[in-house]
Short mmCIF file of C-alpha atoms in Angstrom, two decimals:
data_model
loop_
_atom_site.label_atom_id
_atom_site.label_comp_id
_atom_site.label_asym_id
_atom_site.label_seq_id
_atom_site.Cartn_x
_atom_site.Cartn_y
_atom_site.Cartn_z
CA UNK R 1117 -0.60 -9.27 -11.46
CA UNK R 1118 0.73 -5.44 -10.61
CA UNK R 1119 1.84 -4.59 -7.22
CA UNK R 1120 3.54 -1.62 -6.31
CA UNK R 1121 6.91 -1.62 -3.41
CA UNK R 1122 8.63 0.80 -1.50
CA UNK R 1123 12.17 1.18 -1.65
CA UNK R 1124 14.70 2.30 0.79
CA UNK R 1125 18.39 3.48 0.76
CA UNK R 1126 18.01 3.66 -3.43
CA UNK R 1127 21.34 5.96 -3.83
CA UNK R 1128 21.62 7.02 -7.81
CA UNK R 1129 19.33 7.35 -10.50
CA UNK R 1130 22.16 4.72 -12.99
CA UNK R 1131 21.16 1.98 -10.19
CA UNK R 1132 17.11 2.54 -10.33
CA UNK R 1133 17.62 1.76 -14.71
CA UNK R 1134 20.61 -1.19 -14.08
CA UNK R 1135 17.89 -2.49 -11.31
CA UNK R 1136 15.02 -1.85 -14.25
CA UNK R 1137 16.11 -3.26 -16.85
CA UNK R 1138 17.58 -6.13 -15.08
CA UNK R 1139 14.32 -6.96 -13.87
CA UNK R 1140 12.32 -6.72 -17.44
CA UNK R 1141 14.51 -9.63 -18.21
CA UNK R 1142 13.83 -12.17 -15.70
CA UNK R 1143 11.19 -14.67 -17.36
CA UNK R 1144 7.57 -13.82 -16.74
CA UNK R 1145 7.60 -10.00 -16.08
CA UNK R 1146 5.61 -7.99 -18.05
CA UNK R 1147 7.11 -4.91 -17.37
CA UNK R 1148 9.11 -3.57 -14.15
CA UNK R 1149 9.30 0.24 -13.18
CA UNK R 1150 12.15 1.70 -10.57
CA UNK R 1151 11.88 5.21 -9.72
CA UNK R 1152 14.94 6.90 -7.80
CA UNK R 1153 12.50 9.84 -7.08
CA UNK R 1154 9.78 8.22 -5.79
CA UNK R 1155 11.81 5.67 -3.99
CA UNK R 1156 9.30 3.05 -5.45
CA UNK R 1157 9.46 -0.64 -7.64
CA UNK R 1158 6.45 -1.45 -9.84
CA UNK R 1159 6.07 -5.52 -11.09
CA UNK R 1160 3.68 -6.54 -13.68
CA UNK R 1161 4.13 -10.57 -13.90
CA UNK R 1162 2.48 -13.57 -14.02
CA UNK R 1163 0.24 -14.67 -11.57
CA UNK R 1164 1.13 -18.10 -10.86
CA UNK R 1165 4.96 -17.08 -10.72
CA UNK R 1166 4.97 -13.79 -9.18
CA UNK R 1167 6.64 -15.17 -5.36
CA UNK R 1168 9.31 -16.50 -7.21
CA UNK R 1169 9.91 -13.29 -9.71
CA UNK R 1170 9.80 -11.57 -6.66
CA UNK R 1171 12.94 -13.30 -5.04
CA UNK R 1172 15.08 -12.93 -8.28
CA UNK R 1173 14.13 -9.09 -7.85
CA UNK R 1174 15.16 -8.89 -4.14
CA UNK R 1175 18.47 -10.52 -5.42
CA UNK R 1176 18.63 -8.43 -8.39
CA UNK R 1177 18.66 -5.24 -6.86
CA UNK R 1178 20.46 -6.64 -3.67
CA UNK R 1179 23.28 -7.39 -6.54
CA UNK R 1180 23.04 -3.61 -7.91
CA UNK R 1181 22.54 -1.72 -4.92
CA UNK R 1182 23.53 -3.83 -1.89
CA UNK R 1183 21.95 -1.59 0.95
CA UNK R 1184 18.85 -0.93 -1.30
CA UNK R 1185 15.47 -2.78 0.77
CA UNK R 1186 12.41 -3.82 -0.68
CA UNK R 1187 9.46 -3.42 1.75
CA UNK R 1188 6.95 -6.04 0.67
#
């Protein structure tokens, strides 16, 4: 599954690739794209995982960029 986020409050460029490739190494994602210019988060993961990939993102990216919001 692919699905496509809106970010808010993503400060620095550095944070959008710690945030990236933080998130290409949780188990099950396919690949993971965070764009500081487009303020947006693309997941590819697996299907039957992809609510629980989703909270270690949130906490990811809560962890790199604490005001940073994911608007699922």
């Amino acid at each position: 599954m692919k699905k496509r986020y809106n970010l808010t409050d993503l400060d620095c460029a550095n944070c959008a690739a710690k945030m990236e490739n933080a998130i290409r190494k949780i188990d099950g994602v396919h690949d993971a794209a965070v764009s500081f210019m487009t303020q947006k988060l693309t997941i590819e993961a697996d299907d039957a995982r992809f609510d629980e990939i989703l909270k270690e993102v949130v906490a990811i990216c809560k962890k790199v960029e604490p005001d940073c919001v994911i608007h699922v």
